[in-house]
């Protein structure tokens, strides 16, 4: 049934009255009222998640640590030590997964020479290791998942000391490899790129090159996730939170133009960037019993005054977000390996990782990526018509080209609500009118396919 101004006003008044009388609003999500837009995991997805293996993740982390250092400026031609040895091993692993894909997956090195720049004193080859699993239905639509395989110690320019980098970021690379291994034997509708990038610790060099190349090729990257420091559930004070993963998602887009800023200031939407919609989607599909995890969305681009490999994608207009463990222990990242006078161990060593936790992080990534790749793409051209003043709202959008597209849904929420709270089926149409004022609530549009899988929400812009 379509919502009306009368039903909404009545419900809003009743809610306000309950709160005024001492009632409490129930939280959405895990532990409270289910999210209106939540998508239960399919049988196919549950089977995929069961194949993820904590022991394989641990083996990957320990193998990467065994190269001594993976510093970007370390040796590239030693078969046993340095970033070059790690690079070659990663490529061999991804090629072994590709061999089981029936030709759907390819693995390659993506290299360029970085001329002297910040934290790069001499011309240095930067190499990303990529595996691409080509989609079988809409291969032009691309989703990227990454971790960075370079490492460091206290002195960011020290390229010779042991820099194990177990948590930062062998853990993220292990997630990427495990996803590639499990998904290589499957047929996603859209393309998934699994990336182990270099140069993060020196200044996001590898991910910047990957994002630049994607943009120059006109690649339709509809989502990018980086996994960086996802190896431990224990904070610096010893407290544990093994069932929560943070997801950092920016509000105002890094790529926003002055014209887009003017529109945002006029209509709102600071909490409705493509990356925020992506974060909501992750909560919808991955905060459930199949992953065993709570996804804690953080309304920031990254941690306070810090950054990661999703930022170059954000700067080029791609939706992107960062997964990071619930509370970092800084004694075990960016530290020389040592024991101090009190007997405290420093250094980013494997013994401080929780590999069951990393497996659950991989489940969250898998649930998001696989659903994105199987669902319709985010609707394009979503607009709210503003040619006439009216207390109803007319939305329009462009119909997608997916062969299994079934139709669309309108979602809406109060302007103060963090999650979408209402869903209205619209059918296989490209315009829909809701008897609610665009002054009072936020609207969105999402696509649905014949299997009932939903896309991320598109936040409509005004159209006169």
Short mmCIF file of C-alpha atoms in Angstrom, two decimals, residues 11-435:
data_model
loop_
_atom_site.label_atom_id
_atom_site.label_comp_id
_atom_site.label_asym_id
_atom_site.label_seq_id
_atom_site.Cartn_x
_atom_site.Cartn_y
_atom_site.Cartn_z
CA UNK A 11 2.64 7.60 12.67
CA UNK A 12 5.08 10.46 13.28
CA UNK A 13 2.77 12.05 15.82
CA UNK A 14 2.28 8.73 17.62
CA UNK A 15 6.03 8.16 17.77
CA UNK A 16 6.63 11.65 19.13
CA UNK A 17 3.93 11.17 21.74
CA UNK A 18 5.47 7.88 22.87
CA UNK A 19 8.87 9.48 23.26
CA UNK A 20 7.39 12.42 25.11
CA UNK A 21 5.72 10.02 27.52
CA UNK A 22 9.03 8.39 28.36
CA UNK A 23 9.14 5.76 25.61
CA UNK A 24 12.29 4.86 23.70
CA UNK A 25 12.98 4.51 20.02
CA UNK A 26 14.13 1.01 19.04
CA UNK A 27 17.46 0.82 17.26
CA UNK A 28 17.62 -0.60 13.77
CA UNK A 29 19.91 -3.46 12.89
CA UNK A 30 21.42 -6.27 14.93
CA UNK A 31 19.82 -6.52 18.33
CA UNK A 32 16.86 -4.29 17.37
CA UNK A 33 14.21 -3.95 14.70
CA UNK A 34 15.42 -5.53 11.44
CA UNK A 35 16.51 -3.07 8.78
CA UNK A 36 13.69 -2.43 6.32
CA UNK A 37 16.04 -2.94 3.40
CA UNK A 38 17.88 -6.01 4.75
CA UNK A 39 18.45 -8.89 2.34
CA UNK A 40 18.65 -12.38 3.85
CA UNK A 41 21.55 -14.46 2.54
CA UNK A 42 20.66 -16.85 -0.26
CA UNK A 43 21.45 -20.55 -0.18
CA UNK A 44 24.14 -19.89 -2.80
CA UNK A 45 25.77 -17.24 -0.63
CA UNK A 46 25.67 -19.39 2.51
CA UNK A 47 27.44 -22.19 0.62
CA UNK A 48 30.13 -19.74 -0.52
CA UNK A 49 30.69 -18.44 3.00
CA UNK A 50 31.14 -21.96 4.36
CA UNK A 51 34.14 -22.47 2.07
CA UNK A 52 36.16 -19.62 3.57
CA UNK A 53 38.94 -21.10 5.66
CA UNK A 54 40.70 -19.51 8.66
CA UNK A 55 43.59 -21.95 8.32
CA UNK A 56 44.27 -20.85 4.74
CA UNK A 57 44.07 -17.21 5.83
CA UNK A 58 46.62 -17.89 8.56
CA UNK A 59 48.91 -19.67 6.08
CA UNK A 60 48.78 -16.65 3.75
CA UNK A 61 49.63 -14.22 6.56
CA UNK A 62 52.55 -16.34 7.75
CA UNK A 63 53.86 -16.77 4.20
CA UNK A 64 53.86 -13.01 3.63
CA UNK A 65 55.60 -12.47 6.96
CA UNK A 66 58.26 -15.01 5.94
CA UNK A 67 59.64 -12.62 3.32
CA UNK A 68 61.22 -10.59 6.14
CA UNK A 69 60.26 -7.18 4.86
CA UNK A 70 57.82 -6.13 2.16
CA UNK A 71 58.82 -2.49 2.25
CA UNK A 72 58.13 -0.73 -1.06
CA UNK A 73 61.80 0.27 -1.30
CA UNK A 74 63.12 -3.20 -0.43
CA UNK A 75 64.81 -5.56 -2.91
CA UNK A 76 62.75 -6.72 -5.88
CA UNK A 77 65.04 -9.41 -7.31
CA UNK A 78 65.69 -11.65 -4.31
CA UNK A 79 63.62 -14.87 -4.50
CA UNK A 80 63.28 -15.17 -0.72
CA UNK A 81 63.26 -11.70 0.82
CA UNK A 82 61.69 -8.35 0.06
CA UNK A 83 58.72 -7.02 -1.80
CA UNK A 84 59.72 -8.67 -5.06
CA UNK A 85 59.57 -12.13 -3.52
CA UNK A 86 56.14 -11.35 -2.03
CA UNK A 87 54.95 -10.02 -5.39
CA UNK A 88 55.99 -13.17 -7.23
CA UNK A 89 54.40 -15.46 -4.65
CA UNK A 90 51.10 -13.54 -4.79
CA UNK A 91 51.01 -13.78 -8.56
CA UNK A 92 51.66 -17.53 -8.45
CA UNK A 93 48.86 -17.99 -5.89
CA UNK A 94 46.35 -16.03 -7.91
CA UNK A 95 47.32 -17.88 -11.08
CA UNK A 96 46.72 -21.18 -9.28
CA UNK A 97 43.19 -20.01 -8.44
CA UNK A 98 42.66 -18.82 -12.00
CA UNK A 99 43.59 -22.29 -13.26
CA UNK A 100 40.47 -23.63 -11.54
CA UNK A 101 38.17 -20.95 -13.01
CA UNK A 102 37.56 -22.41 -16.44
CA UNK A 103 39.11 -19.37 -18.07
CA UNK A 104 36.95 -16.84 -16.25
CA UNK A 105 39.78 -15.52 -14.04
CA UNK A 106 43.08 -14.04 -15.16
CA UNK A 107 45.99 -12.88 -12.98
CA UNK A 108 48.58 -10.26 -13.88
CA UNK A 109 51.06 -7.70 -12.62
CA UNK A 110 50.25 -4.01 -13.01
CA UNK A 111 53.48 -2.03 -12.80
CA UNK A 112 54.75 1.49 -13.31
CA UNK A 113 57.85 3.44 -12.32
CA UNK A 114 57.24 6.03 -9.64
CA UNK A 115 59.62 8.93 -10.05
CA UNK A 116 61.09 10.50 -6.86
CA UNK A 117 58.30 11.87 -4.67
CA UNK A 118 57.21 11.91 -1.05
CA UNK A 119 58.76 8.87 0.70
CA UNK A 120 60.15 7.68 -2.68
CA UNK A 121 63.78 8.92 -2.84
CA UNK A 122 64.69 7.27 -6.16
CA UNK A 123 62.73 6.01 -9.16
CA UNK A 124 60.99 2.85 -7.94
CA UNK A 125 58.89 0.21 -9.66
CA UNK A 126 55.48 -0.09 -7.97
CA UNK A 127 53.61 -3.30 -8.77
CA UNK A 128 50.03 -4.28 -8.02
CA UNK A 129 49.06 -7.94 -8.26
CA UNK A 130 45.59 -8.33 -9.76
CA UNK A 131 43.16 -11.15 -10.46
CA UNK A 132 40.09 -10.39 -12.55
CA UNK A 133 37.05 -12.70 -12.45
CA UNK A 134 35.03 -11.74 -15.49
CA UNK A 135 31.27 -11.49 -15.11
CA UNK A 136 29.08 -13.80 -17.17
CA UNK A 137 26.11 -11.46 -17.69
CA UNK A 138 27.14 -7.83 -17.13
CA UNK A 139 30.96 -7.97 -17.29
CA UNK A 140 31.20 -4.21 -17.85
CA UNK A 141 30.08 -3.64 -14.26
CA UNK A 142 33.10 -3.97 -11.92
CA UNK A 143 33.62 -4.41 -8.17
CA UNK A 144 37.09 -4.13 -6.58
CA UNK A 145 38.39 -5.55 -3.30
CA UNK A 146 41.93 -4.82 -2.11
CA UNK A 147 44.56 -5.12 0.59
CA UNK A 148 48.10 -3.73 0.50
CA UNK A 149 51.03 -6.14 0.61
CA UNK A 150 53.79 -3.67 1.44
CA UNK A 151 54.91 -3.25 5.08
CA UNK A 152 56.99 -0.94 7.28
CA UNK A 153 58.57 -0.46 10.71
CA UNK A 154 58.86 2.68 12.86
CA UNK A 155 61.00 4.56 10.33
CA UNK A 156 58.91 4.66 7.17
CA UNK A 157 62.11 4.89 5.10
CA UNK A 158 63.74 1.80 6.65
CA UNK A 159 63.66 -0.74 3.81
CA UNK A 160 66.00 -3.36 5.31
CA UNK A 161 64.86 -4.23 8.85
CA UNK A 162 62.33 -7.01 9.34
CA UNK A 163 58.85 -5.58 8.84
CA UNK A 164 56.49 -8.55 9.29
CA UNK A 165 53.29 -6.56 8.62
CA UNK A 166 51.00 -9.40 9.75
CA UNK A 167 48.01 -7.25 10.67
CA UNK A 168 49.00 -4.25 8.52
CA UNK A 169 48.31 -5.55 6.01
CA UNK A 170 48.96 -9.21 5.36
CA UNK A 171 45.56 -9.73 6.99
CA UNK A 172 43.82 -7.67 4.31
CA UNK A 173 45.72 -9.40 1.51
CA UNK A 174 44.78 -12.77 3.01
CA UNK A 175 41.11 -11.77 2.85
CA UNK A 176 41.52 -10.81 -0.82
CA UNK A 177 43.27 -14.09 -1.68
CA UNK A 178 40.72 -16.21 0.14
CA UNK A 179 37.87 -14.46 -1.66
CA UNK A 180 39.63 -15.00 -4.99
CA UNK A 181 40.17 -18.69 -4.25
CA UNK A 182 36.54 -19.35 -3.35
CA UNK A 183 34.95 -17.19 -6.04
CA UNK A 184 37.21 -18.39 -8.89
CA UNK A 185 35.11 -21.56 -9.17
CA UNK A 186 31.87 -19.60 -9.44
CA UNK A 187 30.14 -17.49 -12.08
CA UNK A 188 29.36 -13.97 -10.90
CA UNK A 189 27.10 -11.95 -13.16
CA UNK A 190 29.41 -8.93 -12.93
CA UNK A 191 33.20 -8.63 -12.83
CA UNK A 192 35.19 -8.76 -9.58
CA UNK A 193 38.79 -7.53 -9.32
CA UNK A 194 40.94 -8.88 -6.48
CA UNK A 195 43.88 -6.54 -5.86
CA UNK A 196 47.01 -6.77 -3.72
CA UNK A 197 48.41 -3.26 -4.04
CA UNK A 198 51.84 -1.88 -3.18
CA UNK A 199 53.12 1.48 -1.98
CA UNK A 200 50.39 2.14 0.57
CA UNK A 201 52.75 2.93 3.43
CA UNK A 202 54.73 5.32 1.25
CA UNK A 203 51.65 7.25 0.13
CA UNK A 204 48.89 5.16 -1.53
CA UNK A 205 50.95 4.85 -4.71
CA UNK A 206 49.72 1.48 -5.93
CA UNK A 207 46.04 2.13 -5.32
CA UNK A 208 46.33 5.57 -6.90
CA UNK A 209 47.72 4.00 -10.06
CA UNK A 210 44.97 1.35 -10.06
CA UNK A 211 42.29 4.01 -9.66
CA UNK A 212 43.89 6.20 -12.35
CA UNK A 213 44.04 3.33 -14.81
CA UNK A 214 40.42 2.40 -14.08
CA UNK A 215 39.28 5.97 -14.65
CA UNK A 216 41.33 6.39 -17.84
CA UNK A 217 39.81 3.19 -19.25
CA UNK A 218 36.29 4.34 -18.39
CA UNK A 219 35.81 1.32 -16.13
CA UNK A 220 32.42 1.25 -14.44
CA UNK A 221 33.62 0.56 -10.89
CA UNK A 222 30.39 0.55 -8.87
CA UNK A 223 32.04 -0.30 -5.54
CA UNK A 224 35.53 -0.61 -4.07
CA UNK A 225 36.46 -2.02 -0.66
CA UNK A 226 39.86 -1.94 0.96
CA UNK A 227 40.71 -4.27 3.83
CA UNK A 228 43.46 -2.68 5.89
CA UNK A 229 44.30 -3.80 9.44
CA UNK A 230 41.62 -6.48 9.76
CA UNK A 231 43.71 -9.04 11.62
CA UNK A 232 42.97 -8.57 15.32
CA UNK A 233 39.96 -8.30 17.57
CA UNK A 234 42.01 -7.23 20.63
CA UNK A 235 42.49 -3.57 21.57
CA UNK A 236 45.57 -2.05 23.20
CA UNK A 237 44.00 -2.47 26.66
CA UNK A 238 43.33 -6.17 26.10
CA UNK A 239 39.59 -5.91 25.55
CA UNK A 240 38.19 -8.09 22.75
CA UNK A 241 35.44 -7.44 20.24
CA UNK A 242 35.65 -10.44 17.90
CA UNK A 243 32.27 -9.98 16.22
CA UNK A 244 32.48 -6.36 15.02
CA UNK A 245 34.14 -4.87 11.96
CA UNK A 246 34.32 -1.15 11.30
CA UNK A 247 33.37 0.19 7.88
CA UNK A 248 34.49 3.75 7.16
CA UNK A 249 32.32 5.57 4.62
CA UNK A 250 32.54 9.24 3.70
CA UNK A 251 29.56 11.62 3.61
CA UNK A 252 30.35 14.58 1.37
CA UNK A 253 32.04 13.01 -1.69
CA UNK A 254 35.76 13.64 -2.12
CA UNK A 255 35.06 14.24 -5.82
CA UNK A 256 32.22 16.73 -5.29
CA UNK A 257 32.19 19.63 -7.76
CA UNK A 258 31.14 23.18 -6.81
CA UNK A 259 27.88 22.64 -8.70
CA UNK A 260 27.18 19.42 -6.82
CA UNK A 261 28.03 21.14 -3.53
CA UNK A 262 25.49 23.87 -4.28
CA UNK A 263 22.80 21.26 -4.93
CA UNK A 264 23.65 19.37 -1.75
CA UNK A 265 23.42 22.54 0.31
CA UNK A 266 19.99 23.24 -1.18
CA UNK A 267 18.42 19.79 -0.80
CA UNK A 268 20.49 17.95 1.82
CA UNK A 269 22.19 14.63 1.28
CA UNK A 270 25.30 14.98 3.42
CA UNK A 271 24.53 11.47 4.68
CA UNK A 272 23.57 10.10 1.27
CA UNK A 273 26.74 9.93 -0.79
CA UNK A 274 27.28 6.83 -2.96
CA UNK A 275 29.71 5.56 -0.32
CA UNK A 276 27.12 5.92 2.46
CA UNK A 277 24.63 4.00 0.29
CA UNK A 278 27.31 1.35 -0.21
CA UNK A 279 27.84 1.12 3.55
CA UNK A 280 24.10 0.72 4.10
CA UNK A 281 24.10 -2.04 1.49
CA UNK A 282 26.88 -3.85 3.35
CA UNK A 283 24.82 -3.69 6.53
CA UNK A 284 21.79 -4.97 4.60
CA UNK A 285 23.54 -8.08 3.29
CA UNK A 286 26.36 -8.82 5.75
CA UNK A 287 25.19 -7.93 9.26
CA UNK A 288 23.49 -11.27 9.96
CA UNK A 289 23.89 -14.83 11.22
CA UNK A 290 25.57 -16.00 8.01
CA UNK A 291 28.63 -13.84 8.69
CA UNK A 292 28.35 -13.79 12.47
CA UNK A 293 29.44 -10.16 12.39
CA UNK A 294 28.12 -6.73 13.26
CA UNK A 295 29.12 -4.09 10.73
CA UNK A 296 29.75 -0.83 12.56
CA UNK A 297 29.52 1.96 10.00
CA UNK A 298 31.67 4.97 10.85
CA UNK A 299 30.61 8.28 9.31
CA UNK A 300 34.13 9.27 8.28
CA UNK A 301 36.23 8.77 5.17
CA UNK A 302 38.84 7.02 7.31
CA UNK A 303 40.23 7.05 10.84
CA UNK A 304 40.95 10.46 12.34
CA UNK A 305 43.45 12.33 10.09
CA UNK A 306 44.49 9.04 8.47
CA UNK A 307 43.91 7.43 5.10
CA UNK A 308 43.90 4.26 3.03
CA UNK A 309 43.69 2.75 -0.43
CA UNK A 310 40.01 3.56 -0.97
CA UNK A 311 40.74 7.30 -1.06
CA UNK A 312 42.17 7.40 -4.62
CA UNK A 313 38.94 5.74 -5.79
CA UNK A 314 36.81 8.24 -3.87
CA UNK A 315 38.76 11.11 -5.41
CA UNK A 316 37.86 9.80 -8.87
CA UNK A 317 34.16 9.53 -8.15
CA UNK A 318 33.94 5.81 -7.36
CA UNK A 319 31.96 4.57 -4.33
CA UNK A 320 34.49 3.13 -1.89
CA UNK A 321 34.85 2.24 1.80
CA UNK A 322 37.39 0.82 4.25
CA UNK A 323 37.14 -2.22 6.52
CA UNK A 324 39.26 -2.03 9.71
CA UNK A 325 39.26 -4.01 12.95
CA UNK A 326 37.17 -2.62 15.86
CA UNK A 327 40.07 -1.19 17.91
CA UNK A 328 43.71 -1.04 16.88
CA UNK A 329 46.68 -1.98 19.03
CA UNK A 330 49.43 0.42 17.98
CA UNK A 331 52.17 -1.67 19.61
CA UNK A 332 51.64 -4.12 16.77
CA UNK A 333 51.69 -1.89 13.72
CA UNK A 334 54.35 0.48 12.33
CA UNK A 335 56.76 -0.71 15.03
CA UNK A 336 60.28 -2.10 15.09
CA UNK A 337 60.22 -5.71 16.29
CA UNK A 338 61.59 -5.58 19.83
CA UNK A 339 60.96 -6.34 23.51
CA UNK A 340 61.18 -3.35 25.86
CA UNK A 341 62.57 -3.27 29.41
CA UNK A 342 59.23 -4.30 30.85
CA UNK A 343 59.09 -7.40 28.67
CA UNK A 344 56.43 -6.02 26.34
CA UNK A 345 56.64 -7.34 22.77
CA UNK A 346 56.39 -4.79 19.95
CA UNK A 347 56.03 -5.48 16.27
CA UNK A 348 53.36 -6.55 13.79
CA UNK A 349 53.73 -10.29 14.34
CA UNK A 350 51.35 -13.14 13.41
CA UNK A 351 50.90 -14.22 17.04
CA UNK A 352 48.88 -11.06 17.64
CA UNK A 353 46.37 -11.90 14.90
CA UNK A 354 43.01 -13.63 15.41
CA UNK A 355 42.52 -15.74 12.29
CA UNK A 356 38.96 -16.79 13.10
CA UNK A 357 38.14 -13.08 13.25
CA UNK A 358 39.82 -12.51 9.87
CA UNK A 359 37.72 -15.31 8.41
CA UNK A 360 34.56 -13.57 9.60
CA UNK A 361 35.81 -10.32 8.02
CA UNK A 362 36.21 -12.28 4.80
CA UNK A 363 32.60 -13.44 5.16
CA UNK A 364 31.43 -9.83 5.39
CA UNK A 365 33.41 -8.94 2.27
CA UNK A 366 32.13 -12.01 0.45
CA UNK A 367 28.51 -11.31 1.31
CA UNK A 368 28.81 -7.74 0.04
CA UNK A 369 30.81 -8.50 -3.11
CA UNK A 370 28.87 -11.56 -4.20
CA UNK A 371 25.50 -9.89 -3.70
CA UNK A 372 26.68 -6.78 -5.54
CA UNK A 373 27.93 -8.91 -8.42
CA UNK A 374 24.71 -10.94 -8.67
CA UNK A 375 22.21 -8.13 -8.07
CA UNK A 376 21.28 -5.38 -10.54
CA UNK A 377 23.50 -2.33 -10.75
CA UNK A 378 22.75 0.84 -8.82
CA UNK A 379 20.02 2.74 -10.72
CA UNK A 380 21.22 5.58 -12.92
CA UNK A 381 19.62 8.92 -13.60
CA UNK A 382 17.55 8.98 -10.41
CA UNK A 383 15.83 12.38 -10.11
CA UNK A 384 13.07 14.12 -8.19
CA UNK A 385 10.98 16.29 -10.48
CA UNK A 386 10.73 19.86 -9.20
CA UNK A 387 8.99 21.64 -12.09
CA UNK A 388 5.86 22.19 -9.98
CA UNK A 389 5.35 22.90 -6.28
CA UNK A 390 3.43 20.00 -4.77
CA UNK A 391 3.23 18.05 -1.52
CA UNK A 392 3.73 14.76 -3.35
CA UNK A 393 7.03 13.55 -4.82
CA UNK A 394 7.57 12.24 -8.33
CA UNK A 395 10.74 10.23 -8.98
CA UNK A 396 12.20 9.19 -12.33
CA UNK A 397 15.18 7.05 -13.30
CA UNK A 398 16.72 5.21 -16.25
CA UNK A 399 15.83 1.55 -16.69
CA UNK A 400 18.79 -0.81 -16.35
CA UNK A 401 19.86 -3.23 -19.07
CA UNK A 402 20.21 -6.39 -16.96
CA UNK A 403 18.32 -9.28 -18.61
CA UNK A 404 16.93 -10.46 -15.26
CA UNK A 405 15.74 -7.05 -14.09
CA UNK A 406 12.32 -7.34 -12.43
CA UNK A 407 11.65 -3.76 -11.38
CA UNK A 408 12.31 -1.10 -8.78
CA UNK A 409 11.56 -0.09 -5.22
CA UNK A 410 11.28 3.33 -3.62
CA UNK A 411 12.85 3.66 -0.18
CA UNK A 412 12.42 6.53 2.21
CA UNK A 413 13.23 7.63 5.75
CA UNK A 414 12.93 10.58 8.07
CA UNK A 415 15.73 13.11 7.52
CA UNK A 416 17.11 12.29 10.98
CA UNK A 417 17.13 8.51 10.45
CA UNK A 418 20.49 6.85 9.63
CA UNK A 419 18.97 3.88 7.76
CA UNK A 420 16.21 3.48 5.19
CA UNK A 421 13.05 2.63 7.13
CA UNK A 422 10.36 2.12 4.47
CA UNK A 423 10.21 0.27 1.16
CA UNK A 424 7.52 0.78 -1.51
CA UNK A 425 7.35 -1.61 -4.52
CA UNK A 426 7.18 0.44 -7.73
CA UNK A 427 7.19 -2.29 -10.38
CA UNK A 428 8.99 -2.36 -13.71
CA UNK A 429 8.59 1.36 -14.38
CA UNK A 430 10.84 4.39 -14.67
CA UNK A 431 8.67 6.90 -12.84
CA UNK A 432 6.73 6.75 -9.60
CA UNK A 433 4.81 9.24 -7.48
CA UNK A 434 4.71 9.03 -3.69
CA UNK A 435 2.12 10.96 -1.70
#
